[in-house]
Each structure stands twice: as C-alpha cells, then as structure tokens.
mmCIF file of C-alpha atoms in Angstrom:
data_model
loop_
_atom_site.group_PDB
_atom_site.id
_atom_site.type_symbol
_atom_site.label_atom_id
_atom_site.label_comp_id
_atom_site.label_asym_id
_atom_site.label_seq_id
_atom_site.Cartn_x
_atom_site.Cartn_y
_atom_site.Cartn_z
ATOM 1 C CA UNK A 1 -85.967 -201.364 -113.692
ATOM 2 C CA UNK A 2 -85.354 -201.153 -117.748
ATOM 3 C CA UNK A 3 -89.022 -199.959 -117.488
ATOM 4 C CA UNK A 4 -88.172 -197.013 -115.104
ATOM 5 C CA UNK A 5 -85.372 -195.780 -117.449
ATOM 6 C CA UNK A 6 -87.277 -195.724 -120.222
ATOM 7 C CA UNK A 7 -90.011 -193.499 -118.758
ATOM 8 C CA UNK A 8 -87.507 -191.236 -117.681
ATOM 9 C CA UNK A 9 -86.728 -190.089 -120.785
ATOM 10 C CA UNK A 10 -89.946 -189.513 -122.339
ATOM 11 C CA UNK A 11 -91.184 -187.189 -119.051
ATOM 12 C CA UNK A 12 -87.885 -185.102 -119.761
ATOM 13 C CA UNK A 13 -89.259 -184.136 -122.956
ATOM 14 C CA UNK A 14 -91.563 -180.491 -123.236
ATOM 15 C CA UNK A 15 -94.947 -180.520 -123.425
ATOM 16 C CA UNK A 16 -96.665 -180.107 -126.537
ATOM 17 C CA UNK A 17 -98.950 -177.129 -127.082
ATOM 18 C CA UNK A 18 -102.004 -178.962 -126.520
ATOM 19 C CA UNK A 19 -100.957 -180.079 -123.060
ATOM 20 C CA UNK A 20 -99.886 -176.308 -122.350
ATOM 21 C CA UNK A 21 -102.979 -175.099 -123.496
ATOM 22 C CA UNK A 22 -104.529 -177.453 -121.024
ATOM 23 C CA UNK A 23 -102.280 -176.440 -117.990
ATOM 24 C CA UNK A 24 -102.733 -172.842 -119.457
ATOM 25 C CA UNK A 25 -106.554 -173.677 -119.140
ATOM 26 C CA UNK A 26 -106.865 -175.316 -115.823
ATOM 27 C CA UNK A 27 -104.991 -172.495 -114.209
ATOM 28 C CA UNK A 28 -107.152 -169.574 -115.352
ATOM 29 C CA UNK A 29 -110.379 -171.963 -114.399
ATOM 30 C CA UNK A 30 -108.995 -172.171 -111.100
ATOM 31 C CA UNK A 31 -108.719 -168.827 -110.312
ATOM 32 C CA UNK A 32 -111.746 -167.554 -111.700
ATOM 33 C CA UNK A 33 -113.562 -170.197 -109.332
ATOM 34 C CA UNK A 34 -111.563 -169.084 -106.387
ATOM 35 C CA UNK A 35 -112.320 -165.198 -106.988
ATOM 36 C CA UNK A 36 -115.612 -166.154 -107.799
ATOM 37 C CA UNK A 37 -116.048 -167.692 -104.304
ATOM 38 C CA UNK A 38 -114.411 -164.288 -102.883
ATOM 39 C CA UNK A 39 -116.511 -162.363 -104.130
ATOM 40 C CA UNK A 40 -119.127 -164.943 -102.873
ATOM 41 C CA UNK A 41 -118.385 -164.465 -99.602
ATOM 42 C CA UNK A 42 -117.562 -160.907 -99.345
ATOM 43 C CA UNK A 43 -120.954 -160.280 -100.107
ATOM 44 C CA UNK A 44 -121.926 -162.699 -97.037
ATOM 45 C CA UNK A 45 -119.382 -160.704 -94.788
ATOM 46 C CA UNK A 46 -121.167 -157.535 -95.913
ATOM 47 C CA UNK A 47 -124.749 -158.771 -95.423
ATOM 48 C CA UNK A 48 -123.822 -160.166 -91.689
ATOM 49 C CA UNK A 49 -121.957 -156.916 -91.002
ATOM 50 C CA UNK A 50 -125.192 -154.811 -91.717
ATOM 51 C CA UNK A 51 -126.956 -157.195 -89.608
ATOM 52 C CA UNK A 52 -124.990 -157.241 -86.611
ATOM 53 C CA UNK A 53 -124.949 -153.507 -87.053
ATOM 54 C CA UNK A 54 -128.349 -153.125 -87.130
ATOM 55 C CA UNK A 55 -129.212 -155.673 -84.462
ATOM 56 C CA UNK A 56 -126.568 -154.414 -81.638
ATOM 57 C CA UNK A 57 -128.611 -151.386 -80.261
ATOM 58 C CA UNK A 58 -131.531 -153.172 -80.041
ATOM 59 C CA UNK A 59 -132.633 -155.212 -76.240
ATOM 60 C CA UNK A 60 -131.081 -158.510 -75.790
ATOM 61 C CA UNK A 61 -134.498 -160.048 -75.278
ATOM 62 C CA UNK A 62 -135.989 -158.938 -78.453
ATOM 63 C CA UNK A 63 -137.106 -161.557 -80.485
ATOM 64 C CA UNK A 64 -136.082 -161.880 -83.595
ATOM 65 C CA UNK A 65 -135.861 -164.425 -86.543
ATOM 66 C CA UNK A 66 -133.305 -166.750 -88.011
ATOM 67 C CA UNK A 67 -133.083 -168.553 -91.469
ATOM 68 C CA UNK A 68 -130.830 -172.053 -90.127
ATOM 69 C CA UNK A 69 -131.269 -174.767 -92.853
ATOM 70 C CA UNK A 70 -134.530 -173.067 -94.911
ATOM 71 C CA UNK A 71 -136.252 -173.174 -91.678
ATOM 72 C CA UNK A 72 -137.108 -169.954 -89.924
ATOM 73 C CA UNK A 73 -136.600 -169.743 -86.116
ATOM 74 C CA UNK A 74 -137.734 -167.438 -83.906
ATOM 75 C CA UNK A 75 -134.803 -166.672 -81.774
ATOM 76 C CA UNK A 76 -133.813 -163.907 -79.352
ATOM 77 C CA UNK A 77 -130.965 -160.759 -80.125
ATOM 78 C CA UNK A 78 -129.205 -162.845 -77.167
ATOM 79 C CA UNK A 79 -129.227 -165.511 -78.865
ATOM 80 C CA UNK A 80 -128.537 -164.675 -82.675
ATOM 81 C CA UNK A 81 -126.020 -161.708 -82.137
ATOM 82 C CA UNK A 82 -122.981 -164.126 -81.168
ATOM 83 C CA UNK A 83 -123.878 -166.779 -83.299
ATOM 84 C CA UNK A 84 -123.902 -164.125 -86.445
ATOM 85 C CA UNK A 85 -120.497 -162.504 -85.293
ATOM 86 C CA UNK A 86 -118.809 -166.417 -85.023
ATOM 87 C CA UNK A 87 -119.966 -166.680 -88.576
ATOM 88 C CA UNK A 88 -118.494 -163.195 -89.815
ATOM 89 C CA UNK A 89 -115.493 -164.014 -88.200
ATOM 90 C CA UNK A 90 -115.477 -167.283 -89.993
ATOM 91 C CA UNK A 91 -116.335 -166.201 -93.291
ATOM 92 C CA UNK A 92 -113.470 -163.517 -92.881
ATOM 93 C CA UNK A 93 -110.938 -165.977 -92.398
ATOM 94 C CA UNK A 94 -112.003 -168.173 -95.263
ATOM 95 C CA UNK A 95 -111.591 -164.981 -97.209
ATOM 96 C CA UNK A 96 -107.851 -164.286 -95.863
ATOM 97 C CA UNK A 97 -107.079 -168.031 -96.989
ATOM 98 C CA UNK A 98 -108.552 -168.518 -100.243
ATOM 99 C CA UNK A 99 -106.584 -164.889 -100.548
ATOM 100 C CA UNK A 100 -103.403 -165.770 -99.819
ATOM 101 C CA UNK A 101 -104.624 -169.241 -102.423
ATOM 102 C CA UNK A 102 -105.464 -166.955 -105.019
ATOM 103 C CA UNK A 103 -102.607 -165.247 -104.902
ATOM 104 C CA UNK A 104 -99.894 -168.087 -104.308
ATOM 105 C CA UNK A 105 -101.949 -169.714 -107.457
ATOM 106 C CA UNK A 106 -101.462 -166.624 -109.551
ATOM 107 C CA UNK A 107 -98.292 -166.436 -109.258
ATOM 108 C CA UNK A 108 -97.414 -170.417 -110.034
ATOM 109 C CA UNK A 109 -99.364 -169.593 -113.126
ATOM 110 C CA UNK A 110 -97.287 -166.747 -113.986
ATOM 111 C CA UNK A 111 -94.143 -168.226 -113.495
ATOM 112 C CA UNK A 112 -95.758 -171.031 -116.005
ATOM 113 C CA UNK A 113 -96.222 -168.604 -117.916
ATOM 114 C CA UNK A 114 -92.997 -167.451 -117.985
ATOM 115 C CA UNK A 115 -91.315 -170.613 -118.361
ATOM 116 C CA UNK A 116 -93.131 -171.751 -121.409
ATOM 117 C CA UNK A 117 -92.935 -168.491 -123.008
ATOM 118 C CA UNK A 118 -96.725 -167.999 -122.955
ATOM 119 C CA UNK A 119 -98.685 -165.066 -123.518
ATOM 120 C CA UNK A 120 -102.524 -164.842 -123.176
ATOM 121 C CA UNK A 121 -104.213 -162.924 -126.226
ATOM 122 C CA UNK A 122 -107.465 -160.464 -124.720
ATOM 123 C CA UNK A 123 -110.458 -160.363 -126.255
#
C-alpha cells in the first residue's frame, strides 16, 4: 500500500512541456485523420448519390455492372439500385458519427487547451 501512496503524489504533479506537446500532438493528429476520413466518405456519398440518380429512371431489368471486391459483376438495376441506396445510407450515418466524434474531440482538445494555457502558433 506504501507503494500506492507514493505514486499518488508524483501523478498529482503537471506535466512537463514535452508531455503537453505530445498530448498537444496526438490531439491535432486525431482530428486531422478523422476529417480526413469525412471528407473520404463524403466524396463516396456524392459518387453513390449521382449513381442512384442516374440509374433510377432507367428499367429495372437493365443490366448493368458492379465493382464488389475488384471483381466486376454484371448485375441488373433491380438488383444494384437497393444495394447502392443501403450503402449511401450507411456511409451517411458513419458520417453523422465520426461528426458528432470530431466535434466532441475538438472540443476535449480545446478545453486542454485551455487548461494548460496553450496556444498553437500558425504557420
């Protein structure tokens, strides 16, 4: 228990600079890689919204053809047109979470920010 106490102490004490710098670091990292997969993926939503556009006048036994896993699949409008609207709808929500991710991260980092009196110098 003597062991406890004595770590006690030492995690009470403020970070240094260097250890800020890393938390200061990790959290701008983070976010960049979680817009970057945003942006990722609103061009996906776009590209499946153009196709499912373009593909709902046409007749449902069209055929058409499908890129699943490199391989391409001849398929028909029947067939692809719910399958690409299940996967718009998915990519939307994955956009509306890492969203609401983003933002909760944003603002942990700000009130980091705030609490070690950090400022970030631009370029």
């Amino acid at each position: 228990m003597s062991t406890s106490a004595k770590k006690t102490p030492s995690s009470a004490q403020p970070p240094n600079e260097q250890e800020l710098r890393l938390q200061a670091n990790q959290f701008s990292s983070e976010l960049k890689a979680i817009a970057g997969k945003i942006g990722e993926l609103e061009l996906q939503l776009d590209e499946h919204n153009l196709v499912i556009k373009s593909m709902t006048p046409m007749p449902e036994d069209r055929k058409c053809f499908r890129l699943i896993n490199g391989v391409l699949v001849e398929r028909s409008v029947k067939e692809v047109l719910p399958a690409l609207k299940t996967n718009r709808d998915g990519i939307s929500s994955t956009i509306t979470q890492l969203t609401s991710q983003y933002k909760k991260r944003d603002q942990e980092f700000s009130d980091f920010q705030k609490l070690h009196h950090i400022r970030i110098a631009s370029a």
